[in-house]
mmCIF file of C-alpha atoms in Angstrom:
data_model
loop_
_atom_site.group_PDB
_atom_site.id
_atom_site.type_symbol
_atom_site.label_atom_id
_atom_site.label_comp_id
_atom_site.label_asym_id
_atom_site.label_seq_id
_atom_site.Cartn_x
_atom_site.Cartn_y
_atom_site.Cartn_z
ATOM 1 C CA MET A 7 0.108 -0.101 -0.181
ATOM 2 C CA ILE A 8 2.863 2.423 0.774
ATOM 3 C CA ARG A 9 4.577 1.493 -2.518
ATOM 4 C CA VAL A 10 1.333 2.293 -4.326
ATOM 5 C CA SER A 11 1.033 5.472 -2.377
ATOM 6 C CA ILE A 12 4.658 6.656 -3.170
ATOM 7 C CA LYS A 13 4.238 5.679 -6.711
ATOM 8 C CA ARG A 14 0.954 7.692 -7.181
ATOM 9 C CA ILE A 15 2.640 10.904 -5.596
ATOM 10 C CA PHE A 16 5.680 10.295 -7.631
ATOM 11 C CA GLN A 17 3.236 10.122 -11.126
ATOM 12 C CA SER A 18 1.279 13.326 -9.481
ATOM 13 C CA LEU A 19 4.444 15.078 -8.988
ATOM 14 C CA MET A 20 5.759 14.210 -12.663
ATOM 15 C CA MET A 21 2.386 15.663 -13.847
ATOM 16 C CA VAL A 22 3.063 18.781 -11.864
ATOM 17 C CA PHE A 23 6.434 19.073 -13.409
ATOM 18 C CA ALA A 24 5.259 18.145 -17.017
ATOM 19 C CA SER A 25 2.503 21.060 -16.673
ATOM 20 C CA LEU A 26 4.990 23.487 -15.566
ATOM 21 C CA SER A 27 7.107 22.729 -18.299
ATOM 22 C CA ILE A 28 4.451 23.313 -20.773
ATOM 23 C CA PHE A 29 3.423 26.398 -18.967
ATOM 24 C CA ASN A 30 6.907 27.745 -19.226
ATOM 25 C CA VAL A 31 7.357 26.977 -22.618
ATOM 26 C CA LEU A 32 4.153 28.558 -23.721
ATOM 27 C CA TYR A 33 4.462 31.752 -21.895
ATOM 28 C CA SER A 34 8.352 31.981 -21.847
ATOM 29 C CA GLN A 35 8.352 31.931 -25.757
ATOM 30 C CA ASN A 36 9.105 35.325 -27.168
ATOM 31 C CA TYR A 37 6.396 36.539 -29.740
ATOM 32 C CA THR A 38 6.679 39.252 -32.152
ATOM 33 C CA PRO A 39 4.221 42.473 -31.655
ATOM 34 C CA GLY A 40 2.728 41.101 -35.391
ATOM 35 C CA GLN A 41 2.271 37.656 -33.894
ATOM 36 C CA ILE A 42 0.374 39.104 -30.803
ATOM 37 C CA ASP A 43 -1.614 41.407 -32.878
ATOM 38 C CA SER A 44 -2.829 38.771 -35.194
ATOM 39 C CA ALA A 45 -3.745 36.566 -32.072
ATOM 40 C CA LEU A 46 -5.809 39.442 -30.481
ATOM 41 C CA ILE A 47 -7.158 40.769 -33.507
ATOM 42 C CA VAL A 48 -7.700 38.289 -36.092
ATOM 43 C CA LYS A 49 -8.093 35.050 -33.804
ATOM 44 C CA SER A 50 -9.959 36.641 -31.120
ATOM 45 C CA GLU A 51 -12.418 38.247 -33.718
ATOM 46 C CA LYS A 52 -13.208 34.628 -35.262
ATOM 47 C CA PHE A 53 -13.985 33.058 -31.627
ATOM 48 C CA ARG A 54 -16.135 36.485 -30.671
ATOM 49 C CA ILE A 55 -18.617 36.004 -33.864
ATOM 50 C CA ARG A 56 -19.125 32.262 -33.384
ATOM 51 C CA GLY A 57 -19.844 32.944 -29.705
ATOM 52 C CA GLN A 58 -16.868 30.608 -28.471
ATOM 53 C CA ASN A 59 -16.655 32.678 -25.235
ATOM 54 C CA LYS A 60 -14.330 30.488 -23.105
ATOM 55 C CA GLU A 61 -12.029 29.808 -26.214
ATOM 56 C CA LEU A 62 -12.058 33.808 -26.413
ATOM 57 C CA ILE A 63 -11.308 34.394 -22.915
ATOM 58 C CA CYS A 64 -8.277 31.676 -22.659
ATOM 59 C CA LEU A 65 -6.935 33.258 -25.873
ATOM 60 C CA ASN A 66 -6.775 36.707 -24.508
ATOM 61 C CA GLU A 67 -5.787 35.898 -21.177
ATOM 62 C CA LYS A 68 -2.810 33.717 -22.339
ATOM 63 C CA TYR A 69 -1.711 36.862 -24.487
ATOM 64 C CA ILE A 70 -1.976 39.276 -22.043
ATOM 65 C CA ILE A 71 0.426 37.310 -19.938
ATOM 66 C CA ILE A 72 2.749 36.924 -22.695
ATOM 67 C CA SER A 73 2.267 40.815 -23.206
ATOM 68 C CA LYS A 74 3.190 41.713 -19.609
ATOM 69 C CA ASN A 75 6.293 39.513 -19.956
ATOM 70 C CA GLN A 76 7.414 41.215 -23.026
ATOM 71 C CA ASN A 77 6.395 44.487 -21.786
ATOM 72 C CA TYR A 78 4.037 45.103 -24.894
ATOM 73 C CA LEU A 79 1.678 47.341 -23.528
ATOM 74 C CA LYS A 80 -0.221 47.234 -26.798
ATOM 75 C CA GLY A 81 -1.356 43.377 -26.416
ATOM 76 C CA GLU A 82 -2.447 43.853 -22.964
ATOM 77 C CA ILE A 83 -4.552 46.505 -23.549
ATOM 78 C CA LEU A 84 -6.082 44.635 -26.631
ATOM 79 C CA GLY A 85 -6.598 41.478 -24.453
ATOM 80 C CA TYR A 86 -8.565 43.749 -21.687
ATOM 81 C CA ILE A 87 -10.910 45.266 -24.450
ATOM 82 C CA ASN A 88 -11.602 42.015 -25.983
ATOM 83 C CA ILE A 89 -12.703 40.563 -22.846
ATOM 84 C CA ALA A 90 -14.793 43.619 -22.065
ATOM 85 C CA ASN A 91 -16.284 43.130 -25.430
ATOM 86 C CA MET A 92 -17.291 39.544 -24.589
ATOM 87 C CA TYR A 93 -18.830 40.140 -21.377
ATOM 88 C CA ALA A 94 -20.911 42.818 -22.759
ATOM 89 C CA THR A 95 -22.375 40.571 -25.255
ATOM 90 C CA ILE A 96 -23.360 38.151 -22.758
ATOM 91 C CA GLY A 97 -25.142 41.076 -20.947
ATOM 92 C CA ASP A 98 -22.732 41.112 -18.007
ATOM 93 C CA TYR A 99 -21.792 44.864 -18.229
ATOM 94 C CA LYS A 100 -20.556 45.073 -14.634
ATOM 95 C CA ASN A 101 -17.693 42.760 -15.853
ATOM 96 C CA SER A 102 -17.393 44.801 -19.001
ATOM 97 C CA PHE A 103 -16.850 47.938 -17.242
ATOM 98 C CA TYR A 104 -14.024 46.373 -14.951
ATOM 99 C CA TYR A 105 -11.957 45.327 -18.039
ATOM 100 C CA LEU A 106 -12.335 48.783 -19.811
ATOM 101 C CA GLN A 107 -11.350 50.466 -16.672
ATOM 102 C CA LYS A 108 -8.209 48.202 -16.786
ATOM 103 C CA ALA A 109 -7.607 48.988 -20.438
ATOM 104 C CA GLU A 110 -8.195 52.701 -19.784
ATOM 105 C CA LYS A 111 -5.453 52.950 -16.866
ATOM 106 C CA LYS A 112 -2.820 51.370 -19.246
ATOM 107 C CA ILE A 113 -3.807 53.087 -22.524
ATOM 108 C CA LYS A 114 -2.627 56.659 -20.476
ATOM 109 C CA LYS A 115 0.796 55.261 -20.885
ATOM 110 C CA ILE A 116 0.652 54.788 -24.681
ATOM 111 C CA LYS A 117 -0.030 56.992 -27.605
ATOM 112 C CA ASN A 118 -1.887 54.595 -30.125
ATOM 113 C CA ALA A 119 -5.097 55.973 -32.170
ATOM 114 C CA TYR A 120 -6.048 52.348 -32.727
ATOM 115 C CA LEU A 121 -6.452 51.336 -29.158
ATOM 116 C CA SER A 122 -8.082 54.661 -28.121
ATOM 117 C CA ALA A 123 -10.695 54.276 -30.946
ATOM 118 C CA LYS A 124 -11.238 50.641 -30.022
ATOM 119 C CA LEU A 125 -11.762 51.355 -26.406
ATOM 120 C CA TYR A 126 -14.229 54.395 -26.697
ATOM 121 C CA GLN A 127 -15.938 52.363 -29.167
ATOM 122 C CA GLU A 128 -16.568 49.698 -26.535
ATOM 123 C CA TYR A 129 -17.484 52.170 -23.626
ATOM 124 C CA GLY A 130 -19.998 53.856 -26.156
ATOM 125 C CA GLN A 131 -21.529 50.376 -26.869
ATOM 126 C CA VAL A 132 -21.848 49.286 -23.269
ATOM 127 C CA ASN A 133 -23.255 52.643 -22.215
ATOM 128 C CA TYR A 134 -25.966 52.229 -25.377
ATOM 129 C CA ALA A 135 -26.890 48.839 -24.127
ATOM 130 C CA ILE A 136 -27.544 49.745 -20.419
ATOM 131 C CA GLY A 137 -29.763 53.055 -21.920
ATOM 132 C CA LEU A 138 -27.249 56.005 -21.283
ATOM 133 C CA TYR A 139 -27.301 56.948 -24.962
ATOM 134 C CA ILE A 140 -26.000 60.601 -24.700
ATOM 135 C CA LYS A 141 -23.041 59.155 -22.790
ATOM 136 C CA ALA A 142 -22.896 56.648 -25.719
ATOM 137 C CA LEU A 143 -22.715 59.272 -28.252
ATOM 138 C CA LYS A 144 -20.055 61.176 -26.522
ATOM 139 C CA TYR A 145 -17.787 58.148 -26.451
ATOM 140 C CA ASN A 146 -18.380 57.655 -29.939
ATOM 141 C CA ALA A 147 -17.628 60.926 -30.667
ATOM 142 C CA GLN A 148 -14.236 60.242 -29.284
ATOM 143 C CA SER A 149 -13.977 57.069 -30.873
ATOM 144 C CA ILE A 150 -14.437 58.496 -34.360
ATOM 145 C CA TYR A 151 -11.947 61.386 -33.416
ATOM 146 C CA TYR A 152 -9.160 58.673 -32.914
ATOM 147 C CA GLY A 153 -10.288 56.315 -35.596
ATOM 148 C CA LYS A 154 -9.630 59.099 -38.120
ATOM 149 C CA LEU A 155 -6.070 59.338 -36.835
ATOM 150 C CA ILE A 156 -5.110 55.962 -37.542
ATOM 151 C CA SER A 157 -2.522 55.718 -40.367
ATOM 152 C CA ASP A 158 -2.744 51.677 -40.886
ATOM 153 C CA HIS A 159 -5.318 50.784 -43.623
ATOM 154 C CA ASN A 160 -6.102 47.552 -41.906
ATOM 155 C CA GLU A 161 -6.560 49.030 -38.543
ATOM 156 C CA LYS A 162 -8.564 52.059 -39.974
ATOM 157 C CA GLU A 163 -11.521 49.471 -41.052
ATOM 158 C CA ILE A 164 -12.875 49.879 -37.265
ATOM 159 C CA LEU A 165 -14.213 53.147 -38.288
ATOM 160 C CA SER A 166 -16.943 51.172 -40.273
ATOM 161 C CA GLY A 167 -17.886 49.731 -37.031
ATOM 162 C CA ILE A 168 -17.923 52.668 -35.316
ATOM 163 C CA TYR A 169 -19.790 54.798 -38.106
ATOM 164 C CA ALA A 170 -22.500 51.888 -37.620
ATOM 165 C CA ASN A 171 -22.589 52.086 -33.976
ATOM 166 C CA ARG A 172 -23.141 56.051 -34.107
ATOM 167 C CA ALA A 173 -26.139 55.015 -36.805
ATOM 168 C CA ASP A 174 -27.792 52.864 -34.267
ATOM 169 C CA PHE A 175 -27.506 55.289 -31.198
ATOM 170 C CA LEU A 176 -28.665 58.039 -33.585
ATOM 171 C CA HIS A 177 -31.743 55.903 -34.712
ATOM 172 C CA ASN A 178 -32.449 55.417 -30.904
ATOM 173 C CA ILE A 179 -32.906 59.231 -30.578
ATOM 174 C CA HIS A 180 -34.954 59.628 -33.464
ATOM 175 C CA ARG A 181 -32.231 61.068 -35.561
ATOM 176 C CA ASP A 182 -33.144 58.742 -38.666
ATOM 177 C CA ASP A 183 -31.585 61.059 -41.508
ATOM 178 C CA SER A 184 -28.383 61.370 -39.383
ATOM 179 C CA SER A 185 -28.361 57.480 -38.856
ATOM 180 C CA LEU A 186 -28.768 56.780 -42.828
ATOM 181 C CA ILE A 187 -25.361 59.029 -43.549
ATOM 182 C CA TYR A 188 -23.412 57.073 -40.848
ATOM 183 C CA LEU A 189 -24.457 53.921 -42.431
ATOM 184 C CA HIS A 190 -23.388 54.891 -45.829
ATOM 185 C CA LYS A 191 -19.952 56.072 -44.263
ATOM 186 C CA ALA A 192 -19.808 52.401 -42.462
ATOM 187 C CA LEU A 193 -20.597 50.755 -45.861
ATOM 188 C CA LYS A 194 -17.760 52.876 -47.927
ATOM 189 C CA ILE A 195 -15.190 51.464 -45.701
ATOM 190 C CA LYS A 196 -16.156 47.948 -45.305
ATOM 191 C CA SER A 197 -19.515 46.291 -46.630
ATOM 192 C CA SER A 198 -20.556 43.718 -44.310
ATOM 193 C CA PRO A 199 -24.144 41.746 -43.699
ATOM 194 C CA VAL A 200 -25.207 43.723 -40.753
ATOM 195 C CA ILE A 201 -24.634 47.183 -42.269
ATOM 196 C CA ASN A 202 -26.218 46.339 -45.450
ATOM 197 C CA SER A 203 -29.252 44.895 -43.491
ATOM 198 C CA LEU A 204 -29.713 48.005 -41.487
ATOM 199 C CA ILE A 205 -29.691 50.474 -44.728
ATOM 200 C CA ALA A 206 -32.252 47.853 -46.199
ATOM 201 C CA ASP A 207 -34.285 48.316 -42.939
ATOM 202 C CA TYR A 208 -34.070 52.125 -43.385
ATOM 203 C CA TYR A 209 -35.433 52.103 -46.588
ATOM 204 C CA MET A 210 -38.279 49.481 -45.830
ATOM 205 C CA VAL A 211 -39.333 51.734 -42.715
ATOM 206 C CA TYR A 212 -38.892 54.953 -43.556
ATOM 207 C CA LYS A 213 -38.636 55.559 -47.470
ATOM 208 C CA LYS A 214 -41.254 52.521 -47.954
ATOM 209 C CA ASN A 215 -39.113 51.575 -50.737
ATOM 210 C CA THR A 216 -39.108 47.923 -51.309
ATOM 211 C CA ASP A 217 -36.784 47.929 -54.467
ATOM 212 C CA SER A 218 -33.775 49.527 -52.461
ATOM 213 C CA SER A 219 -34.499 47.687 -49.351
ATOM 214 C CA SER A 220 -34.386 43.924 -51.551
ATOM 215 C CA TYR A 221 -31.123 45.384 -52.990
ATOM 216 C CA TYR A 222 -29.239 45.958 -49.627
ATOM 217 C CA LEU A 223 -30.693 42.561 -48.386
ATOM 218 C CA ASN A 224 -29.411 40.722 -51.242
ATOM 219 C CA ASN A 225 -26.176 42.239 -50.816
ATOM 220 C CA ALA A 226 -26.124 41.195 -47.262
ATOM 221 C CA LEU A 227 -27.177 37.486 -47.847
ATOM 222 C CA ASN A 228 -24.414 36.985 -50.667
ATOM 223 C CA LEU A 229 -21.891 38.281 -48.210
ATOM 224 C CA LEU A 230 -23.220 35.611 -45.684
ATOM 225 C CA ARG A 231 -22.351 32.844 -48.363
ATOM 226 C CA LYS A 232 -19.013 33.424 -47.406
ATOM 227 C CA MET A 233 -19.105 33.133 -43.767
ATOM 228 C CA ASN A 234 -19.431 30.291 -41.335
ATOM 229 C CA TYR A 235 -23.119 29.553 -40.436
ATOM 230 C CA TRP A 236 -23.108 30.054 -36.669
ATOM 231 C CA ASN A 237 -22.131 34.024 -36.640
ATOM 232 C CA ILE A 238 -23.584 37.477 -35.322
ATOM 233 C CA GLN A 239 -23.860 38.506 -38.614
ATOM 234 C CA ARG A 240 -26.117 36.040 -39.875
ATOM 235 C CA GLY A 241 -28.074 36.032 -36.552
ATOM 236 C CA GLN A 242 -28.710 39.823 -37.213
ATOM 237 C CA THR A 243 -29.317 39.781 -41.271
ATOM 238 C CA TYR A 244 -32.146 37.009 -40.456
ATOM 239 C CA TYR A 245 -33.943 39.320 -38.144
ATOM 240 C CA TYR A 246 -33.923 42.200 -40.572
ATOM 241 C CA TYR A 247 -34.900 39.792 -43.411
ATOM 242 C CA GLY A 248 -37.747 38.571 -41.377
ATOM 243 C CA ASN A 249 -38.805 42.165 -40.972
ATOM 244 C CA PHE A 250 -38.598 42.554 -44.808
ATOM 245 C CA LEU A 251 -40.874 39.402 -45.247
ATOM 246 C CA ASN A 252 -43.512 40.673 -42.681
ATOM 247 C CA LYS A 253 -43.657 43.901 -44.382
ATOM 248 C CA LYS A 254 -44.560 41.709 -47.580
ATOM 249 C CA GLU A 255 -46.963 39.983 -45.598
ATOM 250 C CA GLU A 256 -45.087 36.658 -45.959
ATOM 251 C CA HIS A 257 -45.410 35.977 -42.149
ATOM 252 C CA GLU A 258 -44.939 32.145 -42.244
ATOM 253 C CA LYS A 259 -41.707 32.869 -44.006
ATOM 254 C CA ALA A 260 -40.585 35.538 -41.850
ATOM 255 C CA LEU A 261 -41.346 33.494 -38.901
ATOM 256 C CA LEU A 262 -38.648 30.759 -40.124
ATOM 257 C CA TYR A 263 -36.033 33.575 -40.334
ATOM 258 C CA TYR A 264 -37.058 34.879 -36.721
ATOM 259 C CA ILE A 265 -36.681 31.383 -35.358
ATOM 260 C CA LYS A 266 -33.313 30.778 -36.909
ATOM 261 C CA SER A 267 -32.240 34.129 -35.851
ATOM 262 C CA VAL A 268 -33.052 33.326 -32.352
ATOM 263 C CA ALA A 269 -30.962 29.981 -32.655
ATOM 264 C CA ILE A 270 -28.084 31.704 -33.967
ATOM 265 C CA LEU A 271 -28.040 34.450 -31.272
ATOM 266 C CA GLU A 272 -28.385 31.939 -28.395
ATOM 267 C CA LYS A 273 -25.650 29.934 -29.857
ATOM 268 C CA THR A 274 -23.535 33.041 -30.189
ATOM 269 C CA LYS A 275 -24.374 34.193 -26.753
ATOM 270 C CA ARG A 276 -25.966 37.672 -27.903
ATOM 271 C CA VAL A 277 -28.469 37.691 -24.986
ATOM 272 C CA TYR A 278 -29.213 41.542 -25.601
ATOM 273 C CA ASN A 279 -30.728 41.294 -28.871
ATOM 274 C CA ILE A 280 -33.001 38.264 -28.020
ATOM 275 C CA PRO A 281 -35.634 40.233 -26.362
ATOM 276 C CA LEU A 282 -36.939 42.363 -29.336
ATOM 277 C CA LEU A 283 -36.874 39.030 -31.265
ATOM 278 C CA TYR A 284 -39.223 37.439 -28.734
ATOM 279 C CA LYS A 285 -41.605 40.501 -28.836
ATOM 280 C CA THR A 286 -41.384 40.590 -32.900
ATOM 281 C CA ILE A 287 -42.258 36.780 -32.928
ATOM 282 C CA SER A 288 -45.188 37.021 -30.742
ATOM 283 C CA GLY A 289 -46.579 39.986 -32.422
ATOM 284 C CA THR A 290 -46.260 37.760 -35.809
ATOM 285 C CA TYR A 291 -47.990 34.905 -33.950
ATOM 286 C CA GLY A 292 -50.683 37.576 -33.119
ATOM 287 C CA GLY A 293 -51.023 38.576 -36.653
ATOM 288 C CA LEU A 294 -51.640 34.875 -37.433
ATOM 289 C CA ASN A 295 -54.192 34.464 -34.840
ATOM 290 C CA ASP A 296 -52.068 32.021 -33.034
ATOM 291 C CA GLU A 297 -52.911 33.048 -29.605
ATOM 292 C CA GLU A 298 -50.818 30.376 -27.693
ATOM 293 C CA LYS A 299 -47.691 31.058 -29.540
ATOM 294 C CA GLU A 300 -48.326 34.742 -29.107
ATOM 295 C CA LYS A 301 -48.433 34.489 -25.618
ATOM 296 C CA GLU A 302 -45.433 32.003 -25.089
ATOM 297 C CA TYR A 303 -43.104 34.556 -27.000
ATOM 298 C CA LEU A 304 -44.453 37.271 -24.950
ATOM 299 C CA GLU A 305 -43.850 35.710 -21.845
ATOM 300 C CA LYS A 306 -40.357 34.605 -22.951
ATOM 301 C CA TYR A 307 -39.750 38.429 -24.061
ATOM 302 C CA THR A 308 -40.876 39.548 -20.288
ATOM 303 C CA LYS A 309 -38.846 37.101 -18.566
ATOM 304 C CA LEU A 310 -35.579 38.008 -20.495
ATOM 305 C CA LYS A 311 -36.208 41.651 -20.634
ATOM 306 C CA ASP A 312 -36.779 41.557 -16.836
ATOM 307 C CA SER A 313 -33.646 39.455 -16.234
ATOM 308 C CA LEU A 314 -31.420 41.904 -18.379
ATOM 309 C CA SER A 315 -32.915 45.340 -16.767
ATOM 310 C CA ARG A 316 -31.792 44.013 -13.350
ATOM 311 C CA VAL A 317 -28.391 43.401 -14.707
ATOM 312 C CA CYS A 318 -28.491 46.735 -16.572
ATOM 313 C CA ASN A 319 -29.712 48.546 -13.384
ATOM 314 C CA GLU A 320 -26.360 47.308 -11.641
ATOM 315 C CA SER A 321 -24.383 48.536 -14.612
ATOM 316 C CA VAL A 322 -25.865 51.889 -14.718
ATOM 317 C CA ASN A 323 -25.069 52.241 -11.066
ATOM 318 C CA THR A 324 -21.325 51.242 -11.996
ATOM 319 C CA SER A 325 -21.330 53.864 -14.750
ATOM 320 C CA ILE A 326 -22.755 56.385 -12.755
ATOM 321 C CA ASP A 327 -19.985 55.748 -10.107
ATOM 322 C CA GLU A 328 -17.497 56.200 -13.032
ATOM 323 C CA ILE A 329 -19.277 59.451 -13.974
ATOM 324 C CA ILE A 330 -18.842 60.620 -10.128
ATOM 325 C CA ARG A 331 -15.130 59.569 -10.252
ATOM 326 C CA GLU A 332 -14.845 61.725 -13.637
ATOM 327 C CA LYS A 333 -16.390 64.523 -11.387
ATOM 328 C CA GLU A 334 -14.572 64.234 -8.639
ATOM 329 C CA SER A 335 -11.246 63.989 -10.562
ATOM 330 C CA GLU A 336 -12.506 66.779 -12.536
ATOM 331 C CA ASN A 337 -13.318 68.990 -9.365
ATOM 332 C CA MET A 338 -9.811 67.797 -7.679
ATOM 333 C CA SER A 339 -7.990 68.897 -10.777
ATOM 334 C CA LYS A 340 -9.884 72.404 -10.649
ATOM 335 C CA ASN A 341 -8.985 72.539 -6.857
ATOM 336 C CA ASN A 342 -5.349 71.797 -7.830
ATOM 337 C CA LEU A 343 -5.214 74.235 -10.334
ATOM 338 C CA PHE A 344 -7.024 76.912 -8.060
ATOM 339 C CA LEU A 345 -4.295 76.130 -5.470
ATOM 340 C CA VAL A 346 -1.476 76.514 -7.699
ATOM 341 C CA TYR A 347 -2.720 79.672 -9.059
ATOM 342 C CA ASN A 348 -3.074 80.881 -5.523
ATOM 343 C CA ILE A 349 0.542 79.903 -4.704
ATOM 344 C CA VAL A 350 1.854 81.696 -7.962
ATOM 345 C CA VAL A 351 -0.040 84.789 -6.945
ATOM 346 C CA PHE A 352 1.271 84.552 -3.345
ATOM 347 C CA CYS A 353 4.801 84.129 -4.777
ATOM 348 C CA LEU A 354 4.369 87.201 -7.103
ATOM 349 C CA ILE A 355 3.325 89.259 -4.327
ATOM 350 C CA ILE A 356 6.233 87.962 -1.920
ATOM 351 C CA ILE A 357 8.575 89.048 -4.882
ATOM 352 C CA LEU A 358 7.218 92.474 -5.718
ATOM 353 C CA LEU A 359 7.171 93.193 -1.904
ATOM 354 C CA PHE A 360 10.821 92.109 -2.020
ATOM 355 C CA VAL A 361 11.821 94.210 -4.921
ATOM 356 C CA TYR A 362 9.770 97.172 -3.432
ATOM 357 C CA ILE A 363 11.707 96.704 -0.050
ATOM 358 C CA HIS A 364 15.035 96.610 -1.961
ATOM 359 C CA TYR A 365 14.320 99.243 -4.114
ATOM 360 C CA GLN A 366 13.086 101.515 -0.950
ATOM 361 C CA LYS A 367 16.379 100.459 0.727
ATOM 362 C CA ASN A 368 18.352 101.349 -2.006
ATOM 363 C CA LYS A 369 16.545 104.405 -2.347
ATOM 364 C CA ASN A 370 17.131 105.373 1.166
ATOM 365 C CA ILE A 371 20.999 104.448 0.658
ATOM 366 C CA ILE A 372 21.404 106.874 -2.377
ATOM 367 C CA LYS A 373 19.514 109.602 -0.418
ATOM 368 C CA GLN A 374 21.798 109.144 2.276
ATOM 369 C CA LYS A 375 24.987 109.239 -0.065
ATOM 370 C CA GLU A 376 23.656 112.188 -1.603
ATOM 371 C CA PHE A 377 23.137 113.951 1.814
ATOM 372 C CA GLU A 378 26.559 112.948 2.902
ATOM 373 C CA THR A 379 28.009 114.248 -0.436
ATOM 374 C CA ASP A 380 26.369 117.423 -0.030
ATOM 375 C CA VAL A 381 27.802 117.578 3.281
ATOM 376 C CA LEU A 382 30.805 116.761 2.219
ATOM 377 C CA LYS A 383 31.008 119.178 -0.499
ATOM 378 C CA GLU A 384 29.688 121.951 2.020
ATOM 379 C CA LYS A 385 32.672 120.948 4.319
ATOM 380 C CA LEU A 386 35.065 121.261 1.198
ATOM 381 C CA ASN A 387 33.806 124.520 0.197
ATOM 382 C CA ASN A 388 34.176 125.736 3.760
ATOM 383 C CA SER A 389 37.650 124.718 3.663
ATOM 384 C CA TYR A 390 38.370 125.971 0.574
ATOM 385 C CA ASP A 391 37.048 129.619 1.532
ATOM 386 C CA PHE A 392 39.119 129.108 4.917
ATOM 387 C CA ILE A 393 42.421 128.399 2.728
ATOM 388 C CA ILE A 394 41.800 131.457 0.535
ATOM 389 C CA GLU A 395 41.212 133.853 3.726
ATOM 390 C CA LEU A 396 44.416 132.352 5.071
ATOM 391 C CA ALA A 397 46.112 132.826 1.811
ATOM 392 C CA LYS A 398 45.010 136.501 1.778
ATOM 393 C CA LYS A 399 46.304 137.418 5.056
ATOM 394 C CA LYS A 400 49.797 136.003 4.666
#
């Protein structure tokens, strides 16, 4: 029994040493900045659009450690932003803010337009998701500013997503004409299924133009043929295509695309998109006089909406805490500036007082010297007169 125990302990120790060796090989290996960027931008994005969240976290955490070991700040920041985005997509806004704040602390040490554009884009999206639309637009404006400063052609493609975000934000506050302008700006930089779908939806809802709507939806569907089935782009496009079919009163066909969309969004963990779909499906069943299905999806909508609202309320508090910290920091800066101003004024007064005293002192010295000179002159004159008198007497 003792031999068996010793053997097991020895095997366990060997496994530990083997794991440590593998860890050392993985994390002590030197990676070029290009290799780290490729992993955190290209590979991470593939995991993101497929909803492979565990794989995305493992990948980003690995390269955050590698970046720290190699003092590669850009890689560390990208990792934090990617993880923040993932948490936002599953409705965990509190954790999303946490990782964005980690990225923000690091980004102050580096001047990189792409990273700043990406950070503020994510801040905009999270604030929009929790209902802080004006704050979302403010962050989005900062993101656009930095996006325009990007010189690398591939990195500059991020502007497409940023413009599309702004279009979405503006649509929510009923500035739809401006929304369309930004959608076309996004499309000009990079044509994606979702951007084409959003433009199609605009023409269908606001212009009642089925031809234009059909044109952009066909573009979207053609682009999807080149993509993996399970991705967020397909899920969102199918939703807008379902709306298009509903407008044409092809309700049964619309339902097929709505249900496909729900399946894809569930698979890709896009929870915050699903409540609207449930509500739309419920309304479509209502139009078909299927009361049972209408009620079923309305209950699903209410349950998920309430659940997400609770999460949003917690996240709003997190965002409000952030605003308070910003204000406190701003007030502290103002107070510090006021203190510095007072110190400078005080120092100037002391200097001026010193100069004045010095001047008065010199003035008194000069007067004293002048008085002494006058006295001396008078004495000399008296002496001179006395000498002349003596000379005359002789």
